[in-house]
Coordinates of C-alpha atoms in Angstrom, one line a residue:
Chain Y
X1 CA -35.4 176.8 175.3
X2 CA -37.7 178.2 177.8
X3 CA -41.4 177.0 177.3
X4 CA -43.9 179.0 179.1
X5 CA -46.8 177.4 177.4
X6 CA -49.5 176.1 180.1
X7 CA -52.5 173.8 178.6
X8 CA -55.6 175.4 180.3
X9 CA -57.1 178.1 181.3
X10 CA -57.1 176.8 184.9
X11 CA -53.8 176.8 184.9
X12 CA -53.6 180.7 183.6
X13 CA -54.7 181.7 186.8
X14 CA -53.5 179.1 189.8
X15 CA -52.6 180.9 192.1
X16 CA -54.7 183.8 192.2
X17 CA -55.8 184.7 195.6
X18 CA -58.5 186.6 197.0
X19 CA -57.0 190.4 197.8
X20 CA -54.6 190.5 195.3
X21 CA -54.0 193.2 192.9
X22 CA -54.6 192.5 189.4
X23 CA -54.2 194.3 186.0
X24 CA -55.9 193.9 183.0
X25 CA -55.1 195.2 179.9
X26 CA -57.8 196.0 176.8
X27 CA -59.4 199.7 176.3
X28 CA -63.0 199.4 176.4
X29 CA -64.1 195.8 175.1
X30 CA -61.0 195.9 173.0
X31 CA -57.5 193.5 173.6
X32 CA -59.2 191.9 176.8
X33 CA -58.1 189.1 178.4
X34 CA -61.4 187.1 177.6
X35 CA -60.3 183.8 178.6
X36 CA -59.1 184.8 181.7
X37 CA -61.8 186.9 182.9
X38 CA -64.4 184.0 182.4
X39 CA -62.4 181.6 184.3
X40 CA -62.1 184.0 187.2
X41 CA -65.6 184.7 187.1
X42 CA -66.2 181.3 187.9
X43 CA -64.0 181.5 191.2
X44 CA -64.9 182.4 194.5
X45 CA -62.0 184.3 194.7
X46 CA -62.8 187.5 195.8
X47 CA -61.5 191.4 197.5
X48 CA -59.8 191.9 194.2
X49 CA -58.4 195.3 193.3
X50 CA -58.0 195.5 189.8
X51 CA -56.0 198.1 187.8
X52 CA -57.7 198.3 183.9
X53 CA -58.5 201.3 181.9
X54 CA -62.2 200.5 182.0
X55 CA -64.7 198.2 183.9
X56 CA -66.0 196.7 181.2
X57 CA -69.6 196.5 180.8
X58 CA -72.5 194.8 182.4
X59 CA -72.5 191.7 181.0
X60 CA -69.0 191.4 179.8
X61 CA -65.6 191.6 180.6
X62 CA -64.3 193.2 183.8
X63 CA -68.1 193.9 184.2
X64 CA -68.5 189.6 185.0
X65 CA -66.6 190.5 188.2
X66 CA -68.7 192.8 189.6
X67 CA -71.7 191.4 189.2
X68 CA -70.2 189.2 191.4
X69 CA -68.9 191.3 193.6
X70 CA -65.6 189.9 193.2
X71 CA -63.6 193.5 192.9
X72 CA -63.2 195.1 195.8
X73 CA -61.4 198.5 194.3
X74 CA -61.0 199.6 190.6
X75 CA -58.4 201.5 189.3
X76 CA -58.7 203.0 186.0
X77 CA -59.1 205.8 184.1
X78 CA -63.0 205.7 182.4
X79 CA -65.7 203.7 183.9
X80 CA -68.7 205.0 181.9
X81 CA -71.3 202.2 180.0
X82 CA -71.5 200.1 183.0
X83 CA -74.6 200.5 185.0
X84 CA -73.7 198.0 187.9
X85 CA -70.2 199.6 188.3
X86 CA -72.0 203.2 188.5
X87 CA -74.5 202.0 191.3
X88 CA -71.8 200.1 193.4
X89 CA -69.6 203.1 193.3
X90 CA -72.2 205.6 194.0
X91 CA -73.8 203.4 197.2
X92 CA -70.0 203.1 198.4
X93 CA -69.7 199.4 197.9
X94 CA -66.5 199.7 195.2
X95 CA -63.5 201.5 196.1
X96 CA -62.8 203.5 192.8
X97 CA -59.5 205.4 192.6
X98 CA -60.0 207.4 188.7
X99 CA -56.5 208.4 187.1
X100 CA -55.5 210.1 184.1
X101 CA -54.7 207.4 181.4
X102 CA -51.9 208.9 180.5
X103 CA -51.0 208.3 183.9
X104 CA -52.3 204.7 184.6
X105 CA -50.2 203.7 181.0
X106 CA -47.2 205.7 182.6
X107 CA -47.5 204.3 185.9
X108 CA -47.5 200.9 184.5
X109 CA -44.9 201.1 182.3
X110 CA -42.7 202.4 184.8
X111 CA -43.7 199.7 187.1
X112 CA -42.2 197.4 184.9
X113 CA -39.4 199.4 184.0
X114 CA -37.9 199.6 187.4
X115 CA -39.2 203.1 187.5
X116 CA -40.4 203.9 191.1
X117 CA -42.1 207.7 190.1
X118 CA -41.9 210.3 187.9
X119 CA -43.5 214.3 187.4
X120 CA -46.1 214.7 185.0
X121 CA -48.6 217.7 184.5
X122 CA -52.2 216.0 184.2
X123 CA -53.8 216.3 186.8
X124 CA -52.2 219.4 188.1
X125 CA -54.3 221.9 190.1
X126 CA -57.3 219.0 190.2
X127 CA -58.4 216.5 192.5
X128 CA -56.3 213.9 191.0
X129 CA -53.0 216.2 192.6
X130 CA -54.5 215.5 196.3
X131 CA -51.7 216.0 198.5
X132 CA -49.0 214.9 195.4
X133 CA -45.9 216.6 195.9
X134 CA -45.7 219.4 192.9
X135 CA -42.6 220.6 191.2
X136 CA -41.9 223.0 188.7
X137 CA -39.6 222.2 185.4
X138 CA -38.8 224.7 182.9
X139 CA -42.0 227.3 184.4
X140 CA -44.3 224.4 184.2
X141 CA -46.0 222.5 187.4
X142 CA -45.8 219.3 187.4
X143 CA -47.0 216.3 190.2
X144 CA -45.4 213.1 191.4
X145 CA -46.8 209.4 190.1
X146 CA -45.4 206.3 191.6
X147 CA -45.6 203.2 189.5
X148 CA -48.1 200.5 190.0
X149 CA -47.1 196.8 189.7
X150 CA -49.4 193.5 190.3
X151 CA -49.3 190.4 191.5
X152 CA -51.0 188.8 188.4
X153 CA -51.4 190.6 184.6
X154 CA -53.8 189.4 181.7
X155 CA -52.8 190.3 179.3
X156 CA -53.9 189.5 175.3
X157 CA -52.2 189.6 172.2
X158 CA -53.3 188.1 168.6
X159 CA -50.0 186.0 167.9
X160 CA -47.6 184.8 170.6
X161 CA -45.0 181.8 170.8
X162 CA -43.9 179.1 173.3
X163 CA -41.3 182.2 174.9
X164 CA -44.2 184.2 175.6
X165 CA -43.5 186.9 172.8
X166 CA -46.1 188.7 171.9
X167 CA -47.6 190.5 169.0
X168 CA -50.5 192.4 169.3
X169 CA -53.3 193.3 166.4
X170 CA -54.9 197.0 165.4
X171 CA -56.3 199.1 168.5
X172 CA -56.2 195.8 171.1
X173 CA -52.8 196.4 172.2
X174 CA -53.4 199.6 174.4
X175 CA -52.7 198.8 177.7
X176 CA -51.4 195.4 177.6
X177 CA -47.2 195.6 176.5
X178 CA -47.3 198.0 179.8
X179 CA -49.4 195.7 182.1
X180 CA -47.1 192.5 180.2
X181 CA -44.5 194.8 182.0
X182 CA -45.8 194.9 185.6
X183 CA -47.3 192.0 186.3
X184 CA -45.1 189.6 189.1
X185 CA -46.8 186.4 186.9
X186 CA -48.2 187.8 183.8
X187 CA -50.4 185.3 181.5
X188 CA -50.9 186.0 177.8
X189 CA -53.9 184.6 176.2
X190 CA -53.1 184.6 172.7
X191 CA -55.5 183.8 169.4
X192 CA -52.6 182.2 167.9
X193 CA -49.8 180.2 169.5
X194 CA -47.0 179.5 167.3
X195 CA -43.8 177.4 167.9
X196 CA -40.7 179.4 169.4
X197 CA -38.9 181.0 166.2
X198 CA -42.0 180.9 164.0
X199 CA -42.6 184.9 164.9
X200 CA -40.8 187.5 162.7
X201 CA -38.3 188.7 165.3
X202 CA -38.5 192.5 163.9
X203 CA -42.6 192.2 164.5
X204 CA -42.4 191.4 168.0
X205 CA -44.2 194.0 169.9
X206 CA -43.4 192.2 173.7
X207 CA -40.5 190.2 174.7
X208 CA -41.2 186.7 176.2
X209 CA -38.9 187.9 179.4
X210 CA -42.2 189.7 180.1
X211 CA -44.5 186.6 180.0
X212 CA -44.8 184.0 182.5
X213 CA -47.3 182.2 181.2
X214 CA -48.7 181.9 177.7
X215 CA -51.8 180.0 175.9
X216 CA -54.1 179.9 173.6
X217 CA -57.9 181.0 174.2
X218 CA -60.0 178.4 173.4
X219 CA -62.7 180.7 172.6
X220 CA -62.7 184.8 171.3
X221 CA -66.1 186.7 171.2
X222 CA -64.7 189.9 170.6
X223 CA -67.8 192.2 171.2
X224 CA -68.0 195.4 169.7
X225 CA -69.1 198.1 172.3
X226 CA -69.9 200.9 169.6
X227 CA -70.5 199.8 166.0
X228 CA -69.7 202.1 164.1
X229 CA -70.3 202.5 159.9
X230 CA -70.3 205.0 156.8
X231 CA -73.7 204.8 155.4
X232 CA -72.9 204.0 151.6
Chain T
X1 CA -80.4 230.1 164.9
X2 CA -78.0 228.0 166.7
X3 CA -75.8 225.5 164.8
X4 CA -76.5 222.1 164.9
X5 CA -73.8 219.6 166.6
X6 CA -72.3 219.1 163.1
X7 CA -72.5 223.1 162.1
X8 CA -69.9 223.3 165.5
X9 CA -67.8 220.5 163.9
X10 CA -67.3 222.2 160.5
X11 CA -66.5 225.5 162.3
X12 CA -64.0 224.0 164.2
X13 CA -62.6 222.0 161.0
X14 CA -61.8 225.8 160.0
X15 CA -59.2 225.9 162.6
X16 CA -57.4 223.0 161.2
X17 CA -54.0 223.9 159.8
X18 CA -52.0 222.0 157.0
X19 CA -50.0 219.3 157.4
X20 CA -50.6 218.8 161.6
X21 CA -51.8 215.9 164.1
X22 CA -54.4 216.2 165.8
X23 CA -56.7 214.6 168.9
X24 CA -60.0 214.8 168.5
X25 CA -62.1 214.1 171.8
X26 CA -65.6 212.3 172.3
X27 CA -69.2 213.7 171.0
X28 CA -68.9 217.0 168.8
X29 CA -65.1 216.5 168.6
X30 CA -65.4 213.4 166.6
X31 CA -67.5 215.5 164.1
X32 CA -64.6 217.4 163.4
X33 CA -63.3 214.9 161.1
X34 CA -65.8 215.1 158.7
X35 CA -65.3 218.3 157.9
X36 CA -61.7 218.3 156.8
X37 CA -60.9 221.1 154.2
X38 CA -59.9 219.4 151.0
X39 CA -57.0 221.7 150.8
X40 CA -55.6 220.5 154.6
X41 CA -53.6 217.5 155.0
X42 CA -54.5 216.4 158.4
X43 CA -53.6 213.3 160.8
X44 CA -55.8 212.7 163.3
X45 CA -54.5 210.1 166.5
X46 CA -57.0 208.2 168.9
X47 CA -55.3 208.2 172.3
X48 CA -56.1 204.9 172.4
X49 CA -52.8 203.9 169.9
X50 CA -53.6 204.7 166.3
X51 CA -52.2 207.9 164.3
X52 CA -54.1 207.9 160.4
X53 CA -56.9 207.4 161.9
X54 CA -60.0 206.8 159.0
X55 CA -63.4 207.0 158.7
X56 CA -66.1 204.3 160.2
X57 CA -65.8 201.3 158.2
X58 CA -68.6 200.1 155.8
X59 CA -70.8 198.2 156.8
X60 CA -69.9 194.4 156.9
X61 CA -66.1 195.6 157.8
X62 CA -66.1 196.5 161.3
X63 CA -62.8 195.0 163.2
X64 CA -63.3 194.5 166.8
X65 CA -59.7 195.3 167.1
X66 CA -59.6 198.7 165.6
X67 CA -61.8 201.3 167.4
X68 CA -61.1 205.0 168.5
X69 CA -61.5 206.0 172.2
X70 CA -64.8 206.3 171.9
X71 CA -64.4 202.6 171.6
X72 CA -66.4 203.5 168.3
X73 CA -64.9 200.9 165.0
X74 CA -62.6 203.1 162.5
X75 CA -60.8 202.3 160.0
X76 CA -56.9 203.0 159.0
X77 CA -55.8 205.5 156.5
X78 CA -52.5 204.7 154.3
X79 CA -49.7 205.5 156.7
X80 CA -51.5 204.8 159.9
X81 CA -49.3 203.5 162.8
X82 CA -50.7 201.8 165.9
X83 CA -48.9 201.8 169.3
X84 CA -49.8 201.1 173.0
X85 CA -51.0 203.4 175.3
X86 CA -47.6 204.8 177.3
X87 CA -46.4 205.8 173.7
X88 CA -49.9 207.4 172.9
X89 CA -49.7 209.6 175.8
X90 CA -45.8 210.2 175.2
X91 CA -46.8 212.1 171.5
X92 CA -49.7 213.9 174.1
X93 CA -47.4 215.1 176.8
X94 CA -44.7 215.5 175.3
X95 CA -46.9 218.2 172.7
X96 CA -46.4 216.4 169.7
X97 CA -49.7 216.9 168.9
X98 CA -50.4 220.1 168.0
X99 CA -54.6 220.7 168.2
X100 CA -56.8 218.7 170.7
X101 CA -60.7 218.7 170.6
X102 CA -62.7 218.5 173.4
X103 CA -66.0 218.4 174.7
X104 CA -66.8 220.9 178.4
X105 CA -69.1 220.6 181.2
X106 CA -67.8 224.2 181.7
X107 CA -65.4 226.9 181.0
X108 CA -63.9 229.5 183.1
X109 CA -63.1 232.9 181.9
X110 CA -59.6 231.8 182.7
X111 CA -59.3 228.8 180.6
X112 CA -60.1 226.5 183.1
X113 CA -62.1 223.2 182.4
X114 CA -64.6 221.1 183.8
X115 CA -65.5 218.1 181.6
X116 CA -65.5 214.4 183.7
X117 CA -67.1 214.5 186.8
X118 CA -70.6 215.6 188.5
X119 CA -69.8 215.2 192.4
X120 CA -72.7 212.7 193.8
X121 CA -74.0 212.4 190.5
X122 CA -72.1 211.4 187.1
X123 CA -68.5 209.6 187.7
X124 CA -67.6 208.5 184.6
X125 CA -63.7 209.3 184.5
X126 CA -61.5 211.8 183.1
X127 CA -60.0 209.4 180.9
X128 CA -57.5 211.0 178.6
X129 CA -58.6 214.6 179.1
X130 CA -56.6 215.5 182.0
X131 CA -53.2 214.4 179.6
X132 CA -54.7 216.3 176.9
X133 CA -55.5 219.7 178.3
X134 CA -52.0 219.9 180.3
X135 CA -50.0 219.5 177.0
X136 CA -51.4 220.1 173.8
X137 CA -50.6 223.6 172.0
X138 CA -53.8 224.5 171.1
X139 CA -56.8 223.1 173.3
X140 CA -60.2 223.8 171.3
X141 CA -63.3 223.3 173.4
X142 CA -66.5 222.1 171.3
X143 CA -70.0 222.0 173.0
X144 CA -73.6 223.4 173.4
X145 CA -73.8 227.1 174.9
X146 CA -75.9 225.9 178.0
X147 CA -76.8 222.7 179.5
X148 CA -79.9 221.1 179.2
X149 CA -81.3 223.2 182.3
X150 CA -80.2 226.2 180.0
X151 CA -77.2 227.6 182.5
X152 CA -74.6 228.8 180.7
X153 CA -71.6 226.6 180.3
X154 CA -69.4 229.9 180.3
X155 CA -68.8 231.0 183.6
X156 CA -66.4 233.3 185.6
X157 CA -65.1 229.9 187.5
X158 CA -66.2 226.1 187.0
X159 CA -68.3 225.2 190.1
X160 CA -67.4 221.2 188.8
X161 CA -64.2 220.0 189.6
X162 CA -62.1 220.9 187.0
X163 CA -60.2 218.8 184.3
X164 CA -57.2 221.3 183.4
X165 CA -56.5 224.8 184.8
X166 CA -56.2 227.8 182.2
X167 CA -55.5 225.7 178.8
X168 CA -58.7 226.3 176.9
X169 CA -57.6 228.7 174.0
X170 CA -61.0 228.7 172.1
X171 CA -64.4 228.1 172.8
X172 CA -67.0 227.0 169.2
X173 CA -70.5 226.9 170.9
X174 CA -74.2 226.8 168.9
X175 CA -73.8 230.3 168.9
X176 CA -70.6 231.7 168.8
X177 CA -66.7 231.5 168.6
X178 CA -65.5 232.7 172.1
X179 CA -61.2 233.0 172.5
X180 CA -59.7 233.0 176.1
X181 CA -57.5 236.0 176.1
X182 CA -55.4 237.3 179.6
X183 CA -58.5 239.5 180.5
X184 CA -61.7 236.8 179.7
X185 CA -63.5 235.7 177.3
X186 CA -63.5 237.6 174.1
X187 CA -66.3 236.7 172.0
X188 CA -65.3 237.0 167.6
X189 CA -67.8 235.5 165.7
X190 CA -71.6 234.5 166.3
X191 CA -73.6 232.4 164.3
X192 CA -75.8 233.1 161.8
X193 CA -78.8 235.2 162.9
X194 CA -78.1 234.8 166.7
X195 CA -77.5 238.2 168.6
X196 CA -75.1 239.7 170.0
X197 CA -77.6 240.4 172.9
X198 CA -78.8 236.5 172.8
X199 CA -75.0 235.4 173.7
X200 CA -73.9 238.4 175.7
X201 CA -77.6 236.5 178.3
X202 CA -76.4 233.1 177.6
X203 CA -72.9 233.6 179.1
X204 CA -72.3 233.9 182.8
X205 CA -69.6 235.8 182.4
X206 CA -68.1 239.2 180.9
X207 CA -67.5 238.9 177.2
X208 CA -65.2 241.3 175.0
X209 CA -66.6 242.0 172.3
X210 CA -63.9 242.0 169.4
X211 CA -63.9 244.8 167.7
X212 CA -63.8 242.7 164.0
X213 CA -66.8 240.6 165.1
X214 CA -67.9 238.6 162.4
X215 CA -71.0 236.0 161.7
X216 CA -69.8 232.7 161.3
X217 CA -69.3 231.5 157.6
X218 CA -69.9 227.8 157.6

């Protein structure tokens, strides 16, 4: 049987080189690839163009990256809550290319699907259509996507086995079955990493075939960027 | 007077109809939910993957790994399904969703909207708008009448670079219900004791006046 189980984090990203593209799944704070992001963090790799929904924020998640100046372009689809990202990006120092999510989950799906482009209509008749070839189907106008892939995806699920399936918990799995998809080497950081067969094969939200390289993090924070309650 | 932020909501939550999904954007949007009519069976979806979407959790029961898109913590109602983004946008495009809330920057006469970026100044991302406004049936616009430098939101074009082009059906501002019809904005109800005058020199644009115009019941 396949084992794709690595023992460190150090390991989850050898190989990772300065100017290659990266995706990392999570929407805001939520399903990121915690682990990961730390360890690169500590790396003077650098020139990075990374491909994520958000930036995180400040002090956490993707936002560790630019305060090191580690990223050299973003590509995502809402950057807000991050006051370092907003002054890089304003002064010209980050490259930020904004898409519609719908697009960026699209774009990455198909990446992995073997997908090369495909019409859809957000962003018609905006900035985001720039010199996009347009069509019309069916009356509507539509514009051409092509699919993004990566060299390296983080990816994070809450349960995943020695085959690299995955199975994701609540809101955190977003972005992170399509990136799982796309990535040339994708690495799961998992919060639980079960033998090969221990996973309830009709609960399996990614297929190990996706997943290069699996582990388990040694350590979760799991910040909460909004807390949100009902007053009793 | 003009409604407050949560007067908007519960006029929008008027325009909910039985047994439908809907997307409810960021700020007023959000609101909306609160306002549910007991007699309307709602489901609302977070484009971020969760349809049966519930209220904030109590206090003490906040999951890191269930928020909305306002990276806000919910909760999950009986029935609630979760699912990754590409599907979450497929139920969008593909109009499966039949209301979406938004908040606006702006609104053309035409439908138009402006609502994620303020060239130089504010660059905080469309995210899911742009999907949003280019598929759902019925796009509701929720937001303040004028901006904090009191120009009026409503205007014959968007001077900010727009988010959709002509899918705004309906406009609920602090002072008044507005449709988008073929020939402008059309203004039907306004809120209680505001003018007609007070709107018709709020809005940078021609207004219809409906012949049936009402004051708001909230």
């Amino acid at each position: 049987m396949i084992n794709k189980t690595i023992a460190s984090v150090d390991e989850a990203i050898f190989g990772v080189k300065s100017n290659m593209v990266l995706m990392f799944g999570g929407f805001g704070l939520c399903g990121i690839a915690e682990n990961c992001i730390n360890a690169l963090s500590k790396t003077k790799i650098k020139n990075l163009t990374c491909i994520s929904n958000n930036a995180g924020v400040d002090d956490f998640g993707l936002g560790l990256l630019l305060k090191k100046r580690q990223i050299k372009k973003m590509i995502s689809s809402y950057v807000g809550e991050n006051d370092e990202f907003e002054r890089q990006m304003l002064s010209g120092e980050l490259e930020v290319e904004l898409i519609p999510q719908g697009t960026l989950a699209e774009r990455c799906r198909a990446g992995g699907a073997g997908i090369p482009a495909f019409f859809t209509p957000a962003g018609y008749g905006t900035e985001v259509q720039g010199k996009k070839e347009v069509r019309v189907f069916n009356k509507k106008k539509y514009i051409l996507e092509h699919a993004l892939n990566a060299d390296f995806a983080f990816v994070k699920a809450w349960k995943g086995d020695t085959l690299g399936n995955l199975i994701y918990k609540g809101t955190a799995r977003n972005f992170n079955p399509l990136m799982a998809m796309a990535g040339k080497i994708t690495v799961a950081e998992v919060e639980h990493l079960v033998p090969a067969g221990e996973l309830d094969l009709n609960q399996i939200h990614t297929p190990g075939i996706f997943v290069q390289r699996i582990f388990k993090g040694s350590f979760y924070e799991k910040r909460i960027e909004n807390r949100t309650i009902t007053k009793p | 007077m003009a409604l407050t932020k949560n007067e908007i909501a519960k006029r929008i939550a008027q325009e909910l109809v039985n047994n439908t999904y809907v997307n409810l954007g960021i700020g007023i949007p959000t609101l909306v939910a609160n306002h549910v009519p007991s007699d309307i069976n709602v489901e609302f979806q977070s484009e971020n993957g969760i349809l049966g979407m519930g209220p904030f959790p109590k206090e003490g029961k906040e999951d890191a790994d269930l928020i909305n898109a306002g990276k806000q913590t919910i909760t999950s109602l009986p029935g609630a399904v979760l699912f990754d983004s590409a599907l979450s946008f497929s139920m969008i495009r593909g109009n499966h969703i039949h209301l979406s809330v938004l908040g606006a920057m702006q609104v053309a006469e035409n439908g138009d909207i402006a609502n994620w970026k303020i060239p130089g100044k504010m660059v905080k991302g469309m995210g899911g708008a742009m999907d949003l406004v280019t598929s759902s049936n019925n796009i509701i616009v929720a937001m303040t009448h004028t901006n904090r430098q009191g120009q009026s939101k409503l205007l014959k074009r968007c001077t900010l670079p727009i988010t959709g082009v002509s899918c705004v059906k309906k406009i609920v501002t602090d002072l008044a219900v507005i449709e988008v019809t073929s020939k402008g904005f059309k203004l039907t109800e306004v809120a209680p004791s505001v003018s007609e005058d007070e709107i018709i020199n709020s809005t940078d644009a021609d207004l219809i006046i409906d012949k049936n115009l009402k004051t708001m019941v909230l």
